[in-house]
PDB file of C-alpha atoms in Angstrom:
ATOM      1  CA  MET Q 122      -5.400 -45.001 -36.676  1.00  0.00           C
ATOM      2  CA  THR Q 123      -7.623 -46.806 -34.571  1.00  0.00           C
ATOM      3  CA  CYS Q 124      -9.345 -45.606 -31.405  1.00  0.00           C
ATOM      4  CA  ARG Q 125     -12.366 -46.368 -28.928  1.00  0.00           C
ATOM      5  CA  PHE Q 126     -14.945 -44.416 -28.184  1.00  0.00           C
ATOM      6  CA  ILE Q 127     -15.113 -41.424 -29.450  1.00  0.00           C
ATOM      7  CA  GLU Q 128     -17.515 -39.907 -31.877  1.00  0.00           C
ATOM      8  CA  PRO Q 129     -16.138 -39.416 -35.056  1.00  0.00           C
ATOM      9  CA  ASP Q 130     -18.244 -36.585 -36.618  1.00  0.00           C
ATOM     10  CA  SER Q 131     -18.095 -34.491 -34.231  1.00  0.00           C
ATOM     11  CA  ALA Q 132     -14.089 -34.731 -33.452  1.00  0.00           C
ATOM     12  CA  ILE Q 133     -14.364 -34.101 -36.867  1.00  0.00           C
ATOM     13  CA  ALA Q 134     -16.338 -30.886 -36.860  1.00  0.00           C
ATOM     14  CA  GLU Q 135     -14.171 -30.103 -34.062  1.00  0.00           C
ATOM     15  CA  TRP Q 136     -10.842 -30.239 -35.797  1.00  0.00           C
ATOM     16  CA  ASP Q 137     -11.871 -28.329 -38.438  1.00  0.00           C
ATOM     17  CA  MET Q 138     -13.789 -25.297 -36.204  1.00  0.00           C
ATOM     18  CA  TYR Q 139     -10.550 -25.039 -35.018  1.00  0.00           C
ATOM     19  CA  PHE Q 140      -8.335 -24.675 -37.810  1.00  0.00           C
ATOM     20  CA  GLU Q 141     -10.885 -22.045 -39.449  1.00  0.00           C
ATOM     21  CA  GLU Q 142     -10.681 -20.608 -35.790  1.00  0.00           C
ATOM     22  CA  PRO Q 143      -8.162 -21.588 -33.681  1.00  0.00           C
ATOM     23  CA  SER Q 144      -8.610 -21.441 -29.995  1.00  0.00           C
ATOM     24  CA  ALA Q 145      -7.054 -23.578 -26.877  1.00  0.00           C
ATOM     25  CA  GLU Q 146     -10.894 -22.855 -25.638  1.00  0.00           C
ATOM     26  CA  ALA Q 147     -12.961 -25.960 -26.231  1.00  0.00           C
ATOM     27  CA  PRO Q 148     -15.997 -24.068 -28.079  1.00  0.00           C
ATOM     28  CA  PRO Q 149     -18.864 -23.206 -26.550  1.00  0.00           C
ATOM     29  CA  VAL Q 150     -21.446 -26.501 -27.521  1.00  0.00           C
ATOM     30  CA  ASP Q 151     -24.049 -24.401 -29.650  1.00  0.00           C
ATOM     31  CA  ARG Q 152     -21.227 -22.957 -31.524  1.00  0.00           C
ATOM     32  CA  LEU Q 153     -19.966 -26.324 -32.332  1.00  0.00           C
ATOM     33  CA  LEU Q 154     -23.434 -28.171 -33.183  1.00  0.00           C
ATOM     34  CA  GLY Q 155     -23.478 -25.525 -35.324  1.00  0.00           C
ATOM     35  CA  TRP Q 156     -20.550 -26.161 -37.056  1.00  0.00           C
ATOM     36  CA  ALA Q 157     -20.749 -27.615 -40.299  1.00  0.00           C
ATOM     37  CA  TRP Q 158     -20.547 -31.674 -39.677  1.00  0.00           C
ATOM     38  CA  PRO Q 159     -18.683 -33.753 -42.207  1.00  0.00           C
ATOM     39  CA  ASP Q 160     -20.217 -35.403 -45.116  1.00  0.00           C
ATOM     40  CA  TRP Q 161     -21.428 -39.308 -45.094  1.00  0.00           C
ATOM     41  CA  VAL Q 162     -20.270 -41.159 -47.572  1.00  0.00           C
ATOM     42  CA  THR Q 163     -23.100 -43.433 -47.183  1.00  0.00           C
ATOM     43  CA  ALA Q 164     -25.996 -43.421 -44.860  1.00  0.00           C
ATOM     44  CA  PRO Q 165     -25.768 -44.851 -40.926  1.00  0.00           C
ATOM     45  CA  LEU Q 166     -26.815 -48.465 -41.306  1.00  0.00           C
ATOM     46  CA  ASN Q 167     -28.623 -49.940 -38.221  1.00  0.00           C
ATOM     47  CA  ASP Q 168     -25.194 -51.995 -37.428  1.00  0.00           C
ATOM     48  CA  GLY Q 169     -23.961 -48.624 -36.700  1.00  0.00           C
ATOM     49  CA  VAL Q 170     -21.638 -48.427 -39.185  1.00  0.00           C
ATOM     50  CA  GLU Q 171     -20.602 -44.895 -40.396  1.00  0.00           C
ATOM     51  CA  VAL Q 172     -17.985 -43.440 -43.406  1.00  0.00           C
ATOM     52  CA  PHE Q 173     -17.541 -39.654 -43.312  1.00  0.00           C
ATOM     53  CA  ALA Q 174     -15.344 -38.186 -45.459  1.00  0.00           C
ATOM     54  CA  LEU Q 175     -13.524 -35.516 -43.863  1.00  0.00           C
ATOM     55  CA  PRO Q 176     -13.234 -32.146 -46.176  1.00  0.00           C
ATOM     56  CA  GLN Q 177     -10.490 -31.293 -47.937  1.00  0.00           C
ATOM     57  CA  ARG Q 178      -9.656 -27.661 -46.493  1.00  0.00           C
ATOM     58  CA  LEU Q 179      -9.173 -29.967 -42.702  1.00  0.00           C
ATOM     59  CA  THR Q 180      -7.209 -32.950 -44.678  1.00  0.00           C
ATOM     60  CA  GLY Q 181      -5.170 -29.858 -46.197  1.00  0.00           C
ATOM     61  CA  ALA Q 182      -4.520 -28.622 -42.405  1.00  0.00           C
ATOM     62  CA  LEU Q 183      -3.674 -31.579 -40.611  1.00  0.00           C
ATOM     63  CA  THR Q 184      -1.153 -32.205 -43.416  1.00  0.00           C
ATOM     64  CA  ASN Q 185       0.252 -28.708 -42.156  1.00  0.00           C
ATOM     65  CA  ALA Q 186       0.388 -28.645 -38.542  1.00  0.00           C
ATOM     66  CA  SER Q 187       3.174 -27.802 -36.199  1.00  0.00           C
ATOM     67  CA  SER Q 188       4.044 -29.858 -33.381  1.00  0.00           C
ATOM     68  CA  ASP Q 189       2.406 -27.270 -31.646  1.00  0.00           C
ATOM     69  CA  GLY Q 190      -0.924 -26.660 -32.873  1.00  0.00           C
ATOM     70  CA  LEU Q 191      -2.129 -30.525 -32.713  1.00  0.00           C
ATOM     71  CA  GLU Q 192      -0.779 -29.941 -28.978  1.00  0.00           C
ATOM     72  CA  GLU Q 193      -3.233 -27.291 -28.333  1.00  0.00           C
ATOM     73  CA  LEU Q 194      -6.300 -28.550 -30.860  1.00  0.00           C
ATOM     74  CA  ALA Q 195      -6.052 -31.633 -28.208  1.00  0.00           C
ATOM     75  CA  GLY Q 196      -5.867 -30.381 -24.810  1.00  0.00           C
ATOM     76  CA  ARG Q 197      -8.876 -28.471 -26.418  1.00  0.00           C
ATOM     77  CA  TRP Q 198     -10.318 -32.247 -27.131  1.00  0.00           C
ATOM     78  CA  THR Q 199     -10.346 -33.590 -23.932  1.00  0.00           C
ATOM     79  CA  THR Q 200     -11.281 -30.305 -22.160  1.00  0.00           C
ATOM     80  CA  ARG Q 201     -15.057 -30.744 -24.156  1.00  0.00           C
ATOM     81  CA  VAL Q 202     -14.910 -34.834 -24.204  1.00  0.00           C
ATOM     82  CA  ARG Q 203     -14.665 -34.085 -20.200  1.00  0.00           C
ATOM     83  CA  SER Q 204     -17.185 -31.175 -20.022  1.00  0.00           C
ATOM     84  CA  GLU Q 205     -20.123 -33.240 -21.824  1.00  0.00           C
ATOM     85  CA  ASP Q 206     -19.244 -36.221 -20.127  1.00  0.00           C
ATOM     86  CA  GLY Q 207     -17.714 -35.565 -16.661  1.00  0.00           C
ATOM     87  CA  HIS Q 208     -15.042 -37.765 -17.702  1.00  0.00           C
ATOM     88  CA  ASP Q 209     -12.945 -39.412 -20.297  1.00  0.00           C
ATOM     89  CA  LEU Q 210     -15.062 -41.812 -22.405  1.00  0.00           C
ATOM     90  CA  THR Q 211     -11.620 -42.762 -23.837  1.00  0.00           C
ATOM     91  CA  ASP Q 212      -8.814 -44.193 -23.045  1.00  0.00           C
ATOM     92  CA  ASP Q 213      -6.906 -43.176 -26.062  1.00  0.00           C
ATOM     93  CA  ASP Q 214      -3.852 -41.379 -25.567  1.00  0.00           C
ATOM     94  CA  LEU Q 215      -5.879 -38.288 -28.146  1.00  0.00           C
ATOM     95  CA  LEU Q 216      -2.912 -36.013 -29.334  1.00  0.00           C
ATOM     96  CA  ALA Q 217      -1.298 -39.866 -30.222  1.00  0.00           C
ATOM     97  CA  VAL Q 218      -4.974 -40.270 -32.288  1.00  0.00           C
ATOM     98  CA  LEU Q 219      -4.570 -36.872 -33.803  1.00  0.00           C
ATOM     99  CA  GLN Q 220      -0.790 -37.248 -34.813  1.00  0.00           C
ATOM    100  CA  GLY Q 221      -1.905 -40.600 -36.392  1.00  0.00           C
ATOM    101  CA  VAL Q 222      -5.226 -38.263 -38.472  1.00  0.00           C
ATOM    102  CA  ALA Q 223      -2.067 -35.829 -39.052  1.00  0.00           C
ATOM    103  CA  ARG Q 224       0.189 -38.414 -41.169  1.00  0.00           C
ATOM    104  CA  LEU Q 225      -2.807 -39.915 -42.889  1.00  0.00           C
ATOM    105  CA  ALA Q 226      -3.577 -36.410 -44.110  1.00  0.00           C
ATOM    106  CA  ALA Q 227       0.291 -35.833 -45.276  1.00  0.00           C
ATOM    107  CA  SER Q 228      -0.554 -39.758 -46.930  1.00  0.00           C
ATOM    108  CA  ALA Q 229      -3.469 -38.576 -49.101  1.00  0.00           C
ATOM    109  CA  VAL Q 230      -2.789 -34.958 -50.400  1.00  0.00           C
ATOM    110  CA  ASN Q 231       0.623 -37.049 -51.348  1.00  0.00           C
ATOM    111  CA  THR Q 232      -1.183 -39.415 -53.106  1.00  0.00           C
ATOM    112  CA  GLY Q 233      -4.204 -37.085 -54.576  1.00  0.00           C
ATOM    113  CA  GLY Q 234      -6.805 -39.237 -51.978  1.00  0.00           C
ATOM    114  CA  GLY Q 235      -9.156 -38.195 -49.932  1.00  0.00           C
ATOM    115  CA  LEU Q 236      -9.341 -38.925 -45.446  1.00  0.00           C
ATOM    116  CA  TYR Q 237     -12.426 -41.104 -44.031  1.00  0.00           C
ATOM    117  CA  SER Q 238     -13.674 -41.884 -41.151  1.00  0.00           C
ATOM    118  CA  TRP Q 239     -15.270 -45.283 -41.114  1.00  0.00           C
ATOM    119  CA  SER Q 240     -16.897 -46.366 -37.367  1.00  0.00           C
ATOM    120  CA  SER Q 241     -19.263 -48.892 -36.407  1.00  0.00           C
TER     121      SER Q 241
END
Protein backbone atom coordinates (compact mmCIF):
# COMPACT_ATOMS: atom_id res chain seq x y z
CA MET A 1 0.00 0.00 0.00
CA THR A 2 1.54 3.27 -1.09
CA CYS A 3 0.39 6.72 -0.02
CA ARG A 4 1.86 10.20 0.18
CA PHE A 5 2.18 12.85 2.86
CA ILE A 6 0.62 10.78 5.62
CA GLU A 7 2.22 10.72 9.06
CA PRO A 8 2.13 6.98 9.74
CA ASP A 9 2.73 7.14 13.48
CA SER A 10 -0.18 9.50 14.16
CA ALA A 11 -2.40 7.63 11.69
CA ILE A 12 -1.66 4.30 13.39
CA ALA A 13 -2.33 5.80 16.83
CA GLU A 14 -5.61 7.30 15.62
CA TRP A 15 -6.77 4.05 14.03
CA ASP A 16 -5.92 2.14 17.19
CA MET A 17 -7.79 4.69 19.31
CA TYR A 18 -10.82 4.46 17.02
CA PHE A 19 -11.12 0.69 17.39
CA GLU A 20 -10.64 0.85 21.16
CA GLU A 21 -12.99 3.84 21.59
CA PRO A 22 -15.19 4.11 18.48
CA SER A 23 -16.53 7.56 17.68
CA ALA A 24 -17.25 9.46 14.49
CA GLU A 25 -15.74 12.57 16.10
CA ALA A 26 -12.02 13.24 15.76
CA PRO A 27 -10.31 12.98 19.14
CA PRO A 28 -8.89 16.08 20.81
CA VAL A 29 -5.20 16.48 19.95
CA ASP A 30 -4.10 16.07 23.58
CA ARG A 31 -6.03 12.78 23.81
CA LEU A 32 -4.45 11.50 20.61
CA LEU A 33 -0.96 12.55 21.73
CA GLY A 34 -1.50 10.66 24.99
CA TRP A 35 -2.45 7.45 23.19
CA ALA A 36 0.02 4.55 22.86
CA TRP A 37 1.89 5.23 19.63
CA PRO A 38 3.37 2.44 17.50
CA ASP A 39 6.76 0.98 18.29
CA TRP A 40 9.69 1.57 16.00
CA VAL A 41 11.15 -1.57 14.50
CA THR A 42 14.40 0.36 14.10
CA ALA A 43 15.27 3.82 15.31
CA PRO A 44 14.74 6.56 12.71
CA LEU A 45 17.72 7.05 10.46
CA ASN A 46 19.23 10.31 9.26
CA ASP A 47 17.72 9.71 5.83
CA GLY A 48 14.21 9.97 7.32
CA VAL A 49 13.32 6.29 7.03
CA GLU A 50 10.99 5.05 9.78
CA VAL A 51 9.62 1.54 10.27
CA PHE A 52 6.76 0.99 12.72
CA ALA A 53 5.09 -2.19 13.89
CA LEU A 54 1.33 -1.92 14.11
CA PRO A 55 -0.09 -3.20 17.41
CA GLN A 56 -1.50 -6.74 17.13
CA ARG A 57 -4.89 -5.56 18.43
CA LEU A 58 -5.04 -2.97 15.63
CA THR A 59 -4.08 -5.56 13.03
CA GLY A 60 -6.92 -7.76 14.30
CA ALA A 61 -9.36 -4.85 14.41
CA LEU A 62 -8.55 -3.83 10.84
CA THR A 63 -8.98 -7.44 9.73
CA ASN A 64 -12.45 -7.59 11.27
CA ALA A 65 -13.55 -4.04 10.45
CA SER A 66 -16.81 -3.55 8.60
CA SER A 67 -17.07 -1.34 5.53
CA ASP A 68 -19.13 1.12 7.58
CA GLY A 69 -16.48 1.17 10.31
CA LEU A 70 -13.71 1.90 7.83
CA GLU A 71 -15.82 4.67 6.25
CA GLU A 72 -16.48 6.25 9.65
CA LEU A 73 -12.80 6.08 10.57
CA ALA A 74 -11.78 7.58 7.22
CA GLY A 75 -14.17 10.47 7.77
CA ARG A 76 -12.82 11.08 11.25
CA TRP A 77 -9.22 10.85 10.05
CA THR A 78 -9.90 13.30 7.21
CA THR A 79 -11.50 15.74 9.69
CA ARG A 80 -8.42 15.61 11.94
CA VAL A 81 -5.98 16.12 9.08
CA ARG A 82 -7.95 19.15 7.89
CA SER A 83 -8.32 20.64 11.38
CA GLU A 84 -4.58 20.37 12.06
CA ASP A 85 -3.40 21.73 8.75
CA GLY A 86 -6.33 23.72 7.41
CA HIS A 87 -6.33 21.65 4.22
CA ASP A 88 -5.70 18.16 2.97
CA LEU A 89 -1.98 17.40 3.05
CA THR A 90 -2.45 14.34 0.92
CA ASP A 91 -4.14 13.70 -2.37
CA ASP A 92 -4.69 10.09 -1.34
CA ASP A 93 -8.18 8.72 -0.86
CA LEU A 94 -7.99 8.02 2.89
CA LEU A 95 -10.79 5.45 2.71
CA ALA A 96 -8.88 3.58 0.01
CA VAL A 97 -5.74 3.72 2.20
CA LEU A 98 -7.66 2.19 5.12
CA GLN A 99 -9.23 -0.47 2.91
CA GLY A 100 -5.81 -1.39 1.54
CA VAL A 101 -4.27 -1.57 5.01
CA ALA A 102 -7.22 -3.69 6.18
CA ARG A 103 -6.54 -6.16 3.35
CA LEU A 104 -2.86 -6.28 4.34
CA ALA A 105 -3.89 -6.82 7.97
CA ALA A 106 -6.06 -9.77 6.96
CA SER A 107 -3.16 -11.26 5.03
CA ALA A 108 -0.85 -10.78 8.03
CA VAL A 109 -3.34 -12.48 10.36
CA ASN A 110 -3.91 -15.36 7.93
CA THR A 111 -0.17 -16.03 7.64
CA GLY A 112 0.62 -15.46 11.32
CA GLY A 113 2.77 -12.43 10.51
CA GLY A 114 2.81 -8.83 11.62
CA LEU A 115 1.93 -5.58 9.92
CA TYR A 116 4.49 -2.83 9.46
CA SER A 117 4.66 0.70 8.12
CA TRP A 118 7.75 1.89 6.28
CA SER A 119 8.09 5.54 5.41
CA SER A 120 10.72 7.89 4.13
